[in-house]
Coordinates of C-alpha atoms in Angstrom, one line a residue:
Chain A
X25 CA 70.6 -39.7 -18.9
X26 CA 68.4 -42.7 -18.2
X27 CA 65.2 -40.8 -18.0
X28 CA 62.6 -41.2 -15.3
X29 CA 62.7 -44.6 -13.8
X30 CA 59.8 -46.4 -12.1
X31 CA 59.7 -49.7 -10.4
X32 CA 58.3 -52.1 -10.2
X33 CA 56.7 -52.0 -13.7
X34 CA 54.0 -54.5 -12.6
X35 CA 52.8 -55.0 -9.0
X36 CA 50.2 -57.5 -7.9
X37 CA 48.7 -57.2 -4.4
X38 CA 45.9 -58.9 -2.5
X39 CA 43.2 -56.8 -0.9
X40 CA 44.5 -55.3 2.4
X41 CA 48.2 -55.5 1.5
X42 CA 50.4 -52.5 1.1
X43 CA 51.8 -51.2 -2.3
X44 CA 54.9 -49.2 -2.6
X45 CA 55.7 -47.6 -5.9
X46 CA 59.1 -46.0 -6.6
X47 CA 60.1 -43.2 -8.9
X48 CA 63.6 -41.9 -9.6
X49 CA 63.5 -38.6 -11.4
X50 CA 65.8 -37.6 -14.2
X51 CA 69.2 -36.4 -13.1
X52 CA 69.1 -32.7 -12.1
X53 CA 65.3 -32.7 -11.6
X54 CA 64.0 -31.7 -8.2
X55 CA 60.2 -31.8 -8.9
X56 CA 58.2 -35.0 -9.0
X57 CA 54.6 -35.5 -9.9
X58 CA 52.4 -38.6 -9.5
X59 CA 49.4 -39.3 -11.8
X60 CA 46.9 -42.2 -11.8
X61 CA 45.2 -43.6 -14.8
X62 CA 42.1 -45.7 -14.2
X63 CA 40.9 -48.0 -17.0
X64 CA 39.2 -46.0 -19.8
X65 CA 40.2 -42.7 -18.2
X66 CA 42.8 -40.0 -18.7
X67 CA 45.7 -39.4 -16.3
X68 CA 44.7 -37.7 -13.1
X69 CA 47.0 -35.6 -11.0
X70 CA 47.6 -37.0 -7.5
X71 CA 50.5 -35.1 -5.9
X72 CA 53.4 -32.8 -6.6
X73 CA 56.6 -33.0 -4.5
X74 CA 59.9 -31.3 -4.2
X75 CA 62.8 -32.7 -2.1
X76 CA 61.4 -33.3 1.4
X77 CA 58.3 -31.2 0.7
X78 CA 54.8 -31.9 -0.5
X79 CA 53.8 -28.9 -2.6
X80 CA 50.3 -30.0 -3.8
X81 CA 48.4 -33.1 -2.7
X82 CA 45.0 -32.0 -3.9
X83 CA 44.5 -35.1 -6.0
X84 CA 45.4 -37.6 -3.3
X85 CA 42.6 -39.7 -1.8
X86 CA 42.2 -38.6 1.8
X87 CA 42.9 -42.1 3.3
X88 CA 45.4 -44.9 2.7
X89 CA 47.5 -42.9 0.2
X90 CA 50.8 -41.1 1.0
X91 CA 53.8 -39.9 -0.9
X92 CA 57.3 -38.8 0.0
X93 CA 60.4 -37.5 -1.8
X94 CA 63.3 -37.8 0.7
X95 CA 66.5 -35.9 0.5
X96 CA 68.2 -39.1 -0.7
X97 CA 66.6 -41.8 -2.8
X98 CA 63.5 -42.1 -5.0
X99 CA 60.1 -40.7 -4.5
X100 CA 57.7 -43.3 -3.0
X101 CA 53.9 -43.5 -3.5
X102 CA 52.5 -45.7 -0.7
X103 CA 49.0 -47.3 -0.7
X104 CA 48.0 -49.0 2.5
X105 CA 45.3 -51.6 2.7
X106 CA 44.7 -51.7 -1.1
X107 CA 41.3 -52.3 -2.5
X108 CA 40.3 -53.5 -6.0
X109 CA 39.5 -49.9 -7.0
X110 CA 43.2 -49.0 -6.6
X111 CA 44.0 -51.1 -9.6
X112 CA 45.4 -48.6 -12.2
X113 CA 48.5 -47.4 -13.9
X114 CA 50.5 -45.0 -11.8
X115 CA 52.8 -42.6 -13.6
X116 CA 55.5 -40.5 -12.3
X117 CA 56.9 -37.4 -14.0
X118 CA 59.8 -35.1 -13.2
X119 CA 60.8 -31.6 -14.2
X120 CA 63.8 -29.3 -13.6
X121 CA 63.7 -26.3 -11.3
X122 CA 63.6 -24.0 -14.3
X123 CA 61.3 -24.5 -17.2
X124 CA 58.9 -26.4 -15.0
X125 CA 56.2 -26.7 -17.6
X126 CA 57.7 -29.6 -19.4
X127 CA 57.3 -32.8 -17.5
X128 CA 59.1 -36.0 -18.4
X129 CA 57.3 -39.2 -17.7
X130 CA 58.3 -42.6 -16.5
X131 CA 57.0 -45.9 -18.0
X132 CA 54.5 -46.3 -15.2
X133 CA 53.7 -49.0 -12.7
X134 CA 50.6 -51.1 -13.3
X135 CA 49.0 -52.1 -10.0
X136 CA 46.6 -55.0 -9.9
X137 CA 44.7 -55.8 -6.8
X138 CA 43.3 -59.3 -6.5
Chain B
X1 CA 38.2 -25.8 -12.1
X2 CA 40.0 -26.5 -15.3
X3 CA 38.9 -29.3 -17.6
X4 CA 40.2 -30.8 -20.9
X5 CA 37.9 -32.6 -23.3
X6 CA 38.9 -34.9 -26.0
X7 CA 35.5 -36.0 -27.6
X8 CA 36.9 -38.9 -29.7
X9 CA 38.2 -42.0 -27.9
X10 CA 39.0 -43.7 -31.2
X11 CA 39.9 -42.2 -34.6
X12 CA 40.9 -44.2 -37.7
X13 CA 42.3 -42.4 -40.7
X14 CA 43.7 -43.7 -44.0
X15 CA 47.4 -43.2 -44.7
X16 CA 47.9 -40.0 -46.6
X17 CA 44.6 -38.5 -45.4
X18 CA 44.5 -35.4 -43.1
X19 CA 44.3 -35.9 -39.4
X20 CA 42.6 -33.7 -36.8
X21 CA 42.4 -34.7 -33.1
X22 CA 40.1 -32.4 -31.2
X23 CA 40.8 -30.9 -27.8
X24 CA 38.7 -28.3 -26.0
X25 CA 39.5 -26.8 -22.6
X26 CA 37.8 -24.8 -19.9
X27 CA 39.8 -22.4 -17.9
X28 CA 39.3 -18.7 -17.5
X29 CA 42.9 -17.7 -17.1
X30 CA 45.9 -18.0 -19.5
X31 CA 46.6 -21.7 -19.8
X32 CA 49.5 -23.4 -21.4
X33 CA 48.4 -26.3 -23.7
X34 CA 50.3 -29.4 -24.6
X35 CA 49.9 -32.5 -26.7
X36 CA 51.5 -35.7 -25.4
X37 CA 51.8 -38.9 -27.3
X38 CA 52.3 -42.5 -26.3
X39 CA 53.5 -44.9 -28.9
X40 CA 53.0 -48.6 -28.4
X41 CA 55.1 -49.9 -25.5
X42 CA 56.7 -46.5 -25.0
X43 CA 56.3 -43.9 -22.3
X44 CA 54.3 -40.8 -22.6
X45 CA 56.3 -38.0 -24.3
X46 CA 55.7 -34.4 -25.1
X47 CA 54.8 -33.9 -28.8
X48 CA 54.3 -30.1 -28.8
X49 CA 53.2 -27.1 -26.8
X50 CA 51.3 -24.1 -28.0
X51 CA 53.9 -21.5 -26.8
X52 CA 56.6 -22.9 -29.1
X53 CA 54.4 -22.7 -32.2
X54 CA 56.5 -25.3 -33.9
X55 CA 55.7 -28.3 -36.1
X56 CA 56.8 -31.7 -34.7
X57 CA 56.7 -34.8 -37.0
X58 CA 54.4 -32.8 -39.3
X59 CA 51.9 -32.0 -36.5
X60 CA 50.7 -28.5 -35.6
X61 CA 48.3 -27.2 -33.1
X62 CA 46.9 -23.7 -32.8
X63 CA 45.4 -22.3 -29.6
X64 CA 42.1 -20.7 -30.3
X65 CA 41.1 -18.8 -27.2
X66 CA 37.7 -17.8 -28.7
X67 CA 36.7 -21.4 -29.2
X68 CA 38.8 -22.6 -26.2
X69 CA 40.3 -25.3 -28.5
X70 CA 43.7 -26.7 -29.2
X71 CA 43.2 -29.2 -32.0
X72 CA 46.1 -31.3 -33.3
X73 CA 46.4 -31.5 -37.1
X74 CA 48.6 -33.2 -39.7
X75 CA 47.9 -32.8 -43.4
X76 CA 49.1 -36.3 -44.4
X77 CA 48.9 -39.2 -42.0
X78 CA 51.7 -41.8 -41.8
X79 CA 51.5 -45.3 -40.4
X80 CA 54.0 -44.4 -37.6
X81 CA 51.5 -41.8 -36.3
X82 CA 49.4 -44.6 -34.8
X83 CA 49.4 -43.9 -31.1
X84 CA 47.5 -42.6 -28.1
X85 CA 47.3 -38.8 -28.0
X86 CA 46.6 -36.8 -24.9
X87 CA 45.8 -33.1 -24.7
X88 CA 46.9 -31.4 -21.4
X89 CA 46.6 -28.1 -19.8
X90 CA 49.0 -26.4 -17.4
X91 CA 47.7 -23.5 -15.3
X92 CA 49.6 -20.4 -14.8
X93 CA 50.8 -18.8 -11.6
X94 CA 52.3 -21.6 -9.7
X95 CA 49.8 -24.5 -10.0
X96 CA 52.2 -27.1 -11.3
X97 CA 49.9 -29.9 -12.2
X98 CA 48.9 -31.0 -15.7
X99 CA 45.2 -31.6 -16.4
X100 CA 44.8 -34.3 -19.0
X101 CA 42.1 -35.2 -21.4
X102 CA 41.0 -38.8 -21.6
X103 CA 43.0 -39.4 -24.8
X104 CA 42.3 -40.3 -28.4
X105 CA 43.7 -43.6 -29.9
X106 CA 44.7 -42.8 -33.5
X107 CA 44.9 -45.7 -35.9
X108 CA 46.3 -45.1 -39.4
X109 CA 45.0 -47.6 -41.9
X110 CA 47.5 -48.6 -44.5

């Protein structure tokens, strides 16, 4: 089991461009979570998804950010018209349907906005 | 709203000395508390959770509901314990997200 995969590991975008971050959960996991870590801060919850459903998006900024977890393929966190303040490390975690309290983390994607 | 506080951003301890990383939380219900660790160039991984009441790599943590604390302790620090440590809270009854503290960077001095 390869663990949670995230790509790219590093992403550089200019202001106004779009950023797409991908997360492949562990095999057998149907729950995906996205967290953001700003410099000098802890991880902050953004969104929780199950296949084809957004369960909790209370941590997502109201504009420019969206997430999906389609029936097939990885979960995508999409940031439109990026700004410098979006520069951060974005972590994905997954958990199985049972025993949901343990979340397994990916290596993260470090987004830099120039 | 729930909150997790780790008052120390940095902590340096000599090898062989005791370690205590502090974590306090605020939540009125019955939380589930975790410690996650991130070693250099590795991903965040679960170290221990309060419900299992086990010792992992010599670390223990006791949930103190009266003091709303979940401090991480180890009696004798080892160089390989140098890492970033995060305390996290998981609410009960269907709210699936983890609330993290800001983390403590532990450095073990040889």
